[in-house]
PDB file of C-alpha atoms in Angstrom:
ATOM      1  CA  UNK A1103       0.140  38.098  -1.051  1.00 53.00           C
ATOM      2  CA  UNK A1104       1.052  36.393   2.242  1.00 54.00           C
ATOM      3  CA  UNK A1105      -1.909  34.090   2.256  1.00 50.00           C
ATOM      4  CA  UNK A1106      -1.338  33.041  -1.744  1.00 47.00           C
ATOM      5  CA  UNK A1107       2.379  32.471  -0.446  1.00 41.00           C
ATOM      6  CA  UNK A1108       1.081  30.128   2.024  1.00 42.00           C
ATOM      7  CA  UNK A1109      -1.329  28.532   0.481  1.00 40.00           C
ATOM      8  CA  UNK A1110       1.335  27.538  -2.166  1.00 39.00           C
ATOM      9  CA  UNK A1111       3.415  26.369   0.138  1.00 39.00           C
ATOM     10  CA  UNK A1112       0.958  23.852   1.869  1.00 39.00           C
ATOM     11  CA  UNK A1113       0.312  22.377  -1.450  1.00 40.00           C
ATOM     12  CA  UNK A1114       3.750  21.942  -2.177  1.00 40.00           C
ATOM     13  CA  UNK A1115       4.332  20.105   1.262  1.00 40.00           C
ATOM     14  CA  UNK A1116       1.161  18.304   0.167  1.00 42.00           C
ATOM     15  CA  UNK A1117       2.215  17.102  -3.124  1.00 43.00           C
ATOM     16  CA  UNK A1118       5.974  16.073  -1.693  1.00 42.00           C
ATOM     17  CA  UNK A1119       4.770  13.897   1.163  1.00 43.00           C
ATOM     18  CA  UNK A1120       2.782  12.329  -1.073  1.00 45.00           C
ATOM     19  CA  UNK A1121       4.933  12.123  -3.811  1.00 44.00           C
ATOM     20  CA  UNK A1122       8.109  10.871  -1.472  1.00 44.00           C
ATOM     21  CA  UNK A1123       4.968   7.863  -0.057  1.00 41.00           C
ATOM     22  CA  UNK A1124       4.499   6.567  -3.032  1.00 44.00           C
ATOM     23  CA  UNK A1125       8.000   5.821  -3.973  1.00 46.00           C
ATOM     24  CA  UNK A1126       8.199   4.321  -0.415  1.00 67.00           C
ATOM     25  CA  UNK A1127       5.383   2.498  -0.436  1.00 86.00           C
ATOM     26  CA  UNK A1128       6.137  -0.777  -2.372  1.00 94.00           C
ATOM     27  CA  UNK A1129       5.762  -4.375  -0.856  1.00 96.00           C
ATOM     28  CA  UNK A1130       7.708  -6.106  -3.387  1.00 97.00           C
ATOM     29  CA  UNK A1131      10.766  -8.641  -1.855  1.00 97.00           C
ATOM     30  CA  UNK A1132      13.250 -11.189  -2.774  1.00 97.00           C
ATOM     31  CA  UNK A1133      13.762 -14.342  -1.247  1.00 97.00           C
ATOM     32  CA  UNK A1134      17.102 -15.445   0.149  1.00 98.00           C
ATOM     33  CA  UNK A1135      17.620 -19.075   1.498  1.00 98.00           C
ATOM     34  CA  UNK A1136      20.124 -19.231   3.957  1.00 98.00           C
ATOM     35  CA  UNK A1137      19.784 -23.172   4.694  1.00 97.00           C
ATOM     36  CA  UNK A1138      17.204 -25.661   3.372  1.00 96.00           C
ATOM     37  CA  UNK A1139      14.593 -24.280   6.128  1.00 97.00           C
ATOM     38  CA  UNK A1140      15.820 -20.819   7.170  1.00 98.00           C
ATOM     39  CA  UNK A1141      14.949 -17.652   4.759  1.00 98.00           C
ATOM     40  CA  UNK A1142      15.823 -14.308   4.782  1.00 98.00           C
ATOM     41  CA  UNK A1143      13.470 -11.737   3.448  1.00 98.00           C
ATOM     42  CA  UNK A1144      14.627  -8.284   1.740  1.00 97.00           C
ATOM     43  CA  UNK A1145      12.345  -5.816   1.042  1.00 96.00           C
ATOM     44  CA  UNK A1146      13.082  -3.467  -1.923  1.00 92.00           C
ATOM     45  CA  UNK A1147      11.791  -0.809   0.406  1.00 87.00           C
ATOM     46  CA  UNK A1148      14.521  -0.744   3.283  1.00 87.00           C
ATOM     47  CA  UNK A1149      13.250   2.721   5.041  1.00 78.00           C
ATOM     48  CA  UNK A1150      14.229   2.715   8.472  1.00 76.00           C
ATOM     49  CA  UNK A1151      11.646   5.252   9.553  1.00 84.00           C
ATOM     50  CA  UNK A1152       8.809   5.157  12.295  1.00 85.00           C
ATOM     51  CA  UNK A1153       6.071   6.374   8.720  1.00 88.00           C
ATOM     52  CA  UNK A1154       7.218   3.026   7.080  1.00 90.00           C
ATOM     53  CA  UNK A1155       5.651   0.174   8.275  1.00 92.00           C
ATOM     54  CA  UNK A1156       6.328  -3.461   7.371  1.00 94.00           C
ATOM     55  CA  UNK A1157       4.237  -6.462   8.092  1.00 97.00           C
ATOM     56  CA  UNK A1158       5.483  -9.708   7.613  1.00 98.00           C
ATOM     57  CA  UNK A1159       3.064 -13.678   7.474  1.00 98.00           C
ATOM     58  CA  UNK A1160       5.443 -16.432   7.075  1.00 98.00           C
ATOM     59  CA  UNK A1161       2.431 -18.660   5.483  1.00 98.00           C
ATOM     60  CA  UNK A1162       3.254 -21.330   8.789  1.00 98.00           C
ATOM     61  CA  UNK A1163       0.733 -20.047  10.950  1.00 97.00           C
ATOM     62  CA  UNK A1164       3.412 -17.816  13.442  1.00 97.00           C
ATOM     63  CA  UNK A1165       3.350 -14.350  14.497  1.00 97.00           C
ATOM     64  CA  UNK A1166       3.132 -11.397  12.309  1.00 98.00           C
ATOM     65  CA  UNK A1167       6.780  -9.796  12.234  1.00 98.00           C
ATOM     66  CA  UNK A1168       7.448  -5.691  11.829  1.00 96.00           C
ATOM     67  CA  UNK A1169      10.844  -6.166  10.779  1.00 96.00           C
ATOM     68  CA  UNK A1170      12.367  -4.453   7.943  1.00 95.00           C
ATOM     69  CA  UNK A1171      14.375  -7.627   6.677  1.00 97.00           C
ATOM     70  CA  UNK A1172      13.312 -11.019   8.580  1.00 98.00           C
ATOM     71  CA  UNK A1173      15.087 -14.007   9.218  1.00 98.00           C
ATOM     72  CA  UNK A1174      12.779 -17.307   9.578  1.00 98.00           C
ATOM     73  CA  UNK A1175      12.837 -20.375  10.567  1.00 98.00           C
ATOM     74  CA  UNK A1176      10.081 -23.372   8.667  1.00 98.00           C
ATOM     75  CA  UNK A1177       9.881 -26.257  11.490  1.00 97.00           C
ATOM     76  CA  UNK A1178       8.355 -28.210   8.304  1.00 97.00           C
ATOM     77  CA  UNK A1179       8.555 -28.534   4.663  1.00 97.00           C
ATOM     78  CA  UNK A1180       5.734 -27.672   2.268  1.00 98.00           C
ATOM     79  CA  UNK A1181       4.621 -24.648   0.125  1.00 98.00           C
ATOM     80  CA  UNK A1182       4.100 -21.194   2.181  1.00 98.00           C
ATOM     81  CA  UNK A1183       2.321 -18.230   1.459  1.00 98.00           C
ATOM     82  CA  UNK A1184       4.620 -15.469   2.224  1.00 98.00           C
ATOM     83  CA  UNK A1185       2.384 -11.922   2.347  1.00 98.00           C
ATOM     84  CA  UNK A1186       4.377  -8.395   3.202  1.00 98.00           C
ATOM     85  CA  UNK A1187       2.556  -5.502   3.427  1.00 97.00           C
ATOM     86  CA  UNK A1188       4.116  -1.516   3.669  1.00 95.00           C
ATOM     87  CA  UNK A1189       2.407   1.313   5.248  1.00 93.00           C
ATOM     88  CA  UNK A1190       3.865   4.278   4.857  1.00 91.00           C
ATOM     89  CA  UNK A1191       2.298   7.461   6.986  1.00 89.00           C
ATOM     90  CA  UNK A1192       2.499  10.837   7.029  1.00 83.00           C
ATOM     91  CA  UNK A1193       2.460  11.223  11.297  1.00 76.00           C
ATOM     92  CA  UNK A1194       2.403   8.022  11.876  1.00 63.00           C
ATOM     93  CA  UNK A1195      -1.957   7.600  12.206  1.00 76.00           C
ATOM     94  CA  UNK A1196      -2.689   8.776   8.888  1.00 87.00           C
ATOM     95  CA  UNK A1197      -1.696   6.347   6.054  1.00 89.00           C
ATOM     96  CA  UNK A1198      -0.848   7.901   2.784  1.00 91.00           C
ATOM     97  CA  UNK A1199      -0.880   4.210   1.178  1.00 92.00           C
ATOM     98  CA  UNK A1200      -0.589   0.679   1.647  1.00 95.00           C
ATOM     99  CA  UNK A1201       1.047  -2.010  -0.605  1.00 96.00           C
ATOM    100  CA  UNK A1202       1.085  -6.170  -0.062  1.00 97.00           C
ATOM    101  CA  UNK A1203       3.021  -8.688  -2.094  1.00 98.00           C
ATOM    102  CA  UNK A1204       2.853 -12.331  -1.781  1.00 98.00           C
ATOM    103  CA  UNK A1205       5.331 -15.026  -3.078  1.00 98.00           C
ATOM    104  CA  UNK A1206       5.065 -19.091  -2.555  1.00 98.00           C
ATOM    105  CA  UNK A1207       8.008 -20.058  -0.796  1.00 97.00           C
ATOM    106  CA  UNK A1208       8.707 -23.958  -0.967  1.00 97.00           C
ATOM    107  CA  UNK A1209      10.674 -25.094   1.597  1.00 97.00           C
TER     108      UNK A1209
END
């Protein structure tokens, strides 16, 4: 009886850190211009937790940002790639899934 009990209760743990990664685990994002060449980026997925990951290309060629909800800066105008990817963990080494979005952002 004690090892069924157990055994039910890792696949319930199972099933709701999975469950709770999906519904975490979505790249989508609006776009939010605060001046003709500065953007702000909000992810639907705002987790503040060290499972979530967010990766951030700006399409311009700089650094890869891990912030939640970047602010950036285009030193030109054109059309930009924008690509945001979440990775969402379950200790923070093995990832339960991975989502990326893209949207062209004219500036």
């Amino acid at each position: 009886m004690k090892k069924i009990f157990t055994l039910l209760v890792l696949c319930f743990t199972m099933f709701s850190l999975q469950s709770n990664a999906q519904l975490s685990c979505n790249s989508a994002f609006s776009i939010q211009y605060l001046s003709s060449s500065t953007v702000k980026f909000n992810p639907v997925v705002t987790t503040d937790s060290p499972f979530v990951m967010h990766y951030w290309t700006f399409g311009d060629g700089t650094p890869v940002s891990t912030t939640i909800s970047p602010v950036h800066n285009y030193l030109v105008n054109g059309n930009f790639w924008v690509k945001h990817i979440v990775t969402t963990s379950s200790t923070g080494t093995t990832i339960l899934c991975t989502d990326t979005s893209y949207q062209l952002l004219p500036i």
